[in-house]
CSV table of C-alpha atoms in Angstrom, one decimal:
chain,number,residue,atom,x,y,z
A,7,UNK,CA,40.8,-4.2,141.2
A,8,UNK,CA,43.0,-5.8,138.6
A,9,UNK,CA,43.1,-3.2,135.8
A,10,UNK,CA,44.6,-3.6,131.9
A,11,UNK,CA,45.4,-0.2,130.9
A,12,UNK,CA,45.1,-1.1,127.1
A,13,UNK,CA,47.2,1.6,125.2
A,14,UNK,CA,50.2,3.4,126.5
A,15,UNK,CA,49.9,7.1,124.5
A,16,UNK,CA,49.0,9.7,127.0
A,17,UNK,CA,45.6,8.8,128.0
A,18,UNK,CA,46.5,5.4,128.8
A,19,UNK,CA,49.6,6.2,130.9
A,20,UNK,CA,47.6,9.2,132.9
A,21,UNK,CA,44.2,6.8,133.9
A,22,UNK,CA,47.2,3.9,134.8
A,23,UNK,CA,48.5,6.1,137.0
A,24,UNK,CA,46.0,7.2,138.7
A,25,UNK,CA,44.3,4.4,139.3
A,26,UNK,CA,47.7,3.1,140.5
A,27,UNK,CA,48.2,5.6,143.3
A,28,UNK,CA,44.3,4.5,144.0
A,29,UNK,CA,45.6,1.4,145.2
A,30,UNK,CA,44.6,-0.8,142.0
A,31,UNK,CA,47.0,-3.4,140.5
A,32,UNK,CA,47.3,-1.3,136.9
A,33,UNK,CA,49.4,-3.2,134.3
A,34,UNK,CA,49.7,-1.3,130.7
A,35,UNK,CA,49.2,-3.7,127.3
A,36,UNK,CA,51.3,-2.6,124.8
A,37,UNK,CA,52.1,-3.9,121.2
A,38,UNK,CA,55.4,-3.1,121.8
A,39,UNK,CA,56.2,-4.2,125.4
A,40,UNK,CA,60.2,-4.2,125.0
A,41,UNK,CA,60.5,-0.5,124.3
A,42,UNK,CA,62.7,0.8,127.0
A,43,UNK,CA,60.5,3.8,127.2
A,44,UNK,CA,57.9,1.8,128.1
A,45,UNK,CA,60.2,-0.5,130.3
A,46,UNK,CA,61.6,2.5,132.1
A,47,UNK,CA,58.3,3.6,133.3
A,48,UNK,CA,56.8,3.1,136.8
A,49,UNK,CA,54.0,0.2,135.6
A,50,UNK,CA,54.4,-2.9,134.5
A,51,UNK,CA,54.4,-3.5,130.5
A,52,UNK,CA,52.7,-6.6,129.2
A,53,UNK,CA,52.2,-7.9,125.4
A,54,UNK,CA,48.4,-7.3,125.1
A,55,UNK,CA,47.0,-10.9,125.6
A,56,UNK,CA,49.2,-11.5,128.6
A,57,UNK,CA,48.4,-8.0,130.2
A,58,UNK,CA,44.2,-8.8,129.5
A,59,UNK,CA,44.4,-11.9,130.4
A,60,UNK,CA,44.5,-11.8,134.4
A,61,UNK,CA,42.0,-7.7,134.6
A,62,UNK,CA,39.1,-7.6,136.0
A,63,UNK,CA,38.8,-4.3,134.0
A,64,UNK,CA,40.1,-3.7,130.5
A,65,UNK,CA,40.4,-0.1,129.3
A,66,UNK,CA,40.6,0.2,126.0
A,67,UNK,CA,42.9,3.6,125.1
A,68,UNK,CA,44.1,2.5,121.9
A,69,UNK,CA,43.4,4.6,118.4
A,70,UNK,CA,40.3,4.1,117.6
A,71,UNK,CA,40.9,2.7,114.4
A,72,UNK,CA,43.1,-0.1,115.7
A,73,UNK,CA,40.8,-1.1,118.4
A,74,UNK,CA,38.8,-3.9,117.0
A,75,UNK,CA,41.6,-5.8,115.3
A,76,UNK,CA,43.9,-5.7,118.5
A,77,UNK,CA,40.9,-7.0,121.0
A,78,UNK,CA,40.0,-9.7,118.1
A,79,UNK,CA,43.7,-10.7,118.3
A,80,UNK,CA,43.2,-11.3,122.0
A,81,UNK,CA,40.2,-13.5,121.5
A,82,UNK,CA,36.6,-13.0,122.2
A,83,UNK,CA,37.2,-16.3,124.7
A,84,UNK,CA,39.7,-14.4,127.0
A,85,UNK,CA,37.7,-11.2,126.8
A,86,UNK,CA,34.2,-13.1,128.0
A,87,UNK,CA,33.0,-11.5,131.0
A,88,UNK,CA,35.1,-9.1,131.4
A,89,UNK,CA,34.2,-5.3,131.6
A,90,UNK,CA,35.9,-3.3,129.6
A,91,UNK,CA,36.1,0.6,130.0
A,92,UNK,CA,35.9,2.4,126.5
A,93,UNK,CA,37.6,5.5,126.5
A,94,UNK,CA,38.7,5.8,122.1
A,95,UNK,CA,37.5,7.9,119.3
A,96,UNK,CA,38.7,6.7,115.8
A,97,UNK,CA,39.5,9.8,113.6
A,98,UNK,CA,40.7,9.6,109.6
A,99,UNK,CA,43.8,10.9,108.7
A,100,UNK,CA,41.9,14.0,107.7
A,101,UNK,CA,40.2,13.9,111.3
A,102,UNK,CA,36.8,13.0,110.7
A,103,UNK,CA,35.1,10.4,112.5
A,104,UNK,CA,36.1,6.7,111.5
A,105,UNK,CA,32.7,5.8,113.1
A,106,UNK,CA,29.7,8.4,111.3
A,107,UNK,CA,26.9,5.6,111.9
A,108,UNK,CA,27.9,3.1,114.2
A,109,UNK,CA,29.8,4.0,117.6
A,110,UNK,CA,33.1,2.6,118.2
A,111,UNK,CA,31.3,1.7,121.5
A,112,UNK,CA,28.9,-0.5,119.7
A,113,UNK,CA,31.1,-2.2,117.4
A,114,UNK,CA,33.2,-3.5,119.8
A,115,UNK,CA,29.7,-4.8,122.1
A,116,UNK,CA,28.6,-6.0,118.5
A,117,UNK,CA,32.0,-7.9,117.6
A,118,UNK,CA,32.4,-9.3,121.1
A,119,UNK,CA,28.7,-9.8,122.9
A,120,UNK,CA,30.1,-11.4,125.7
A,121,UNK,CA,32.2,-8.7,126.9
A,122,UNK,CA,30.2,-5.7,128.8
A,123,UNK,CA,31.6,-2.6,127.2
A,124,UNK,CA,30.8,0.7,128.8
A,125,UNK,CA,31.6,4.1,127.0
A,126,UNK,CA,33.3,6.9,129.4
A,127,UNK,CA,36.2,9.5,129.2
A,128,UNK,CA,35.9,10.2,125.8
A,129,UNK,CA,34.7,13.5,126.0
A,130,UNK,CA,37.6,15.2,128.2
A,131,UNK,CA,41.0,15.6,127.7
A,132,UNK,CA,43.7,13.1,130.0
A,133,UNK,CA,44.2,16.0,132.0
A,134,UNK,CA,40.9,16.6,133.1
A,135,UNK,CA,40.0,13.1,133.2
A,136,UNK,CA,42.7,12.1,136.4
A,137,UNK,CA,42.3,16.2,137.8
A,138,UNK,CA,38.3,17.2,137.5
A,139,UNK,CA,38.9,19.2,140.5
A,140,UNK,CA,41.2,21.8,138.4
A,141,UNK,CA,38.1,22.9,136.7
A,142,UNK,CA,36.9,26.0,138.0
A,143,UNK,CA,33.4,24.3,138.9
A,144,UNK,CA,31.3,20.6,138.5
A,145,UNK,CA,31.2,19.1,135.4
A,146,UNK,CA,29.1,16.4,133.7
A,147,UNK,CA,30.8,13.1,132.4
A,148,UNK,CA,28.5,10.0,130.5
A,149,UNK,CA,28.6,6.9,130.7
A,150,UNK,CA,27.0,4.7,128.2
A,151,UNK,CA,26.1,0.3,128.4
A,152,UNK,CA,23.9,-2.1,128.7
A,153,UNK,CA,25.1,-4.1,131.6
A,154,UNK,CA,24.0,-2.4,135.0
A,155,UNK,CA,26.5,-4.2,137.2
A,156,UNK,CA,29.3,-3.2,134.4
A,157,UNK,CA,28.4,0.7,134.6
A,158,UNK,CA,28.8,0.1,138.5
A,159,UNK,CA,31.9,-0.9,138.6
A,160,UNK,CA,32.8,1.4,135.9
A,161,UNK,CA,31.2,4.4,137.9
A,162,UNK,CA,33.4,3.7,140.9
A,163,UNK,CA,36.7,3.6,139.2
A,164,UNK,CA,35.8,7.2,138.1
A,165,UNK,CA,35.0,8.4,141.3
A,166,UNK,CA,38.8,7.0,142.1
A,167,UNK,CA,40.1,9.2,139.8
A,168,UNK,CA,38.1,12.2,141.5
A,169,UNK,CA,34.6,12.2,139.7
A,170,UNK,CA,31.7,12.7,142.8
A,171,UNK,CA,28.7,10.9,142.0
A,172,UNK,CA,26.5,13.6,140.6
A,173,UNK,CA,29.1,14.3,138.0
A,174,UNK,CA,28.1,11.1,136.5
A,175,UNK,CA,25.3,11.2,133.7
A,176,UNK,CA,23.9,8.0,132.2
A,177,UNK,CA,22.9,8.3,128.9
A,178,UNK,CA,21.5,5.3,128.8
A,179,UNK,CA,22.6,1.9,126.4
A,180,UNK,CA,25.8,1.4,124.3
A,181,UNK,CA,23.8,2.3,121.6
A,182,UNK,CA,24.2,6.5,122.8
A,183,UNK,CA,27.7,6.3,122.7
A,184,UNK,CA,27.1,7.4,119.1
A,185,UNK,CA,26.4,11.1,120.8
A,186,UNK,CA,29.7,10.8,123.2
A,187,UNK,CA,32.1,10.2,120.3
A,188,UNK,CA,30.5,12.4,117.9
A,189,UNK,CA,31.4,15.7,120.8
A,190,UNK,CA,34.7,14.6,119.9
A,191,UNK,CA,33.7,17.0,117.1
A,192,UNK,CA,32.6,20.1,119.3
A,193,UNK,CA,35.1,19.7,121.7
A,194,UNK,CA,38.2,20.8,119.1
A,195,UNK,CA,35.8,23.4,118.2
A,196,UNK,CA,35.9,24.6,121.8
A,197,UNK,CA,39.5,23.8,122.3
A,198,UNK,CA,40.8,25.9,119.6
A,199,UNK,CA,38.1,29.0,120.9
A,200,UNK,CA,39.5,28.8,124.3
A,201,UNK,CA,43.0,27.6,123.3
A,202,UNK,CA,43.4,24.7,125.7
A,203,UNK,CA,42.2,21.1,126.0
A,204,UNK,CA,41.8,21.7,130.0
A,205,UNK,CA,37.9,22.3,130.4
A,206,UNK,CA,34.6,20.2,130.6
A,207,UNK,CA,30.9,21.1,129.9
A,208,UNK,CA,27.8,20.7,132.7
A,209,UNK,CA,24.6,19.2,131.9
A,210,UNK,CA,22.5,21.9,133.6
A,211,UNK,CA,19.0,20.2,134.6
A,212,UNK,CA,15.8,22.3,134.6
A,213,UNK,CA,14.8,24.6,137.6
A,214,UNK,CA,13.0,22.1,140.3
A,215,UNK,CA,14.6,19.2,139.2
């Protein structure tokens, strides 16, 4: 698939790469698409409207904060149809959520109803989200939408990056990617008990289910 890899911090350049070596065509969308760091990487850069412009896929890995404003600088014409992956959590500078009501998820569905947004990723660190198989065991990861066909395609680019099937937990519409971002909370809490970012939790079903 044609993939925009929207962000270029360390989540973006880790799910780039590995959808890369996947076999996808991955370009990166950066505001600042000269930087040599950038420019010496192994993907290609792109300004942001010229890097969305051609995806199937957009994945938005950009702060949270700024995510809005640089997709509404894009235009909700060029972004119509498309499916776009959101992986953010905006935080305030004294790192509480920037969305307490209303999900970052659901914003961006809300500001831009022709684009089918599906909420993943945001509750594991990059490095578990390209390497679940350095977990000691499964692990559970959500997903969260309202288009079917988009959580599809969505579900299969995860299992590219090593997610099996029954790893993947549908929460349901965008509307519970309210509970995804809000772990964001919990998971420092766990992070700083276990003192590393490299785990995942397991949604452990009932006996006989």
């Amino acid at each position: 698939m044609r993939i925009s890899v929207v962000g270029t911090g360390n989540v973006g350049r880790a799910l780039a790469g590995a959808w890369a070596r996947a076999g996808h065509e991955v370009v990166l969308g950066s505001r600042r698409p000269e930087d040599p760091e950038l420019r010496g990487g192994p993907l290609p850069v792109r300004d942001v409207a010229a890097a969305v412009a051609d995806a199937e896929v957009i994945v938005n890995a950009t702060p949270g904060t700024a995510s809005v404003a640089l997709l509404s600088s894009v235009g909700a014409d060029v972004l119509a149809g498309k499916t776009l992956l959101d992986v953010a959590v905006g935080f305030g500078e004294d790192w509480s959520l920037s969305h307490p009501v209303e999900s970052l998820g659901e914003e961006i569905q809300r500001t831009f109803p022709a684009l089918r947004v599906v909420k993943a990723l945001c509750t594991v660190d990059s490095s578990v989200m390209v390497a679940p198989g350095s977990l000691e065991g499964p692990s559970t990861l959500f997903l969260s939408g309202d288009d079917a066909a988009a959580k599809r395609t969505v579900a299969a680019l995860l299992r590219d990056l090593g997610w099996p099937a029954d790893s993947l937990h549908d929460l349901g519409g965008i509307a519970t990617a309210r509970g995804q971002e809000h772990f964001a909370l919990l998971f420092v809490g766990i992070a700083q008990s276990l003192g590393t970012h490299g785990f995942n939790i397991r949604v452990v079903p009932p006996a006989g289910n």
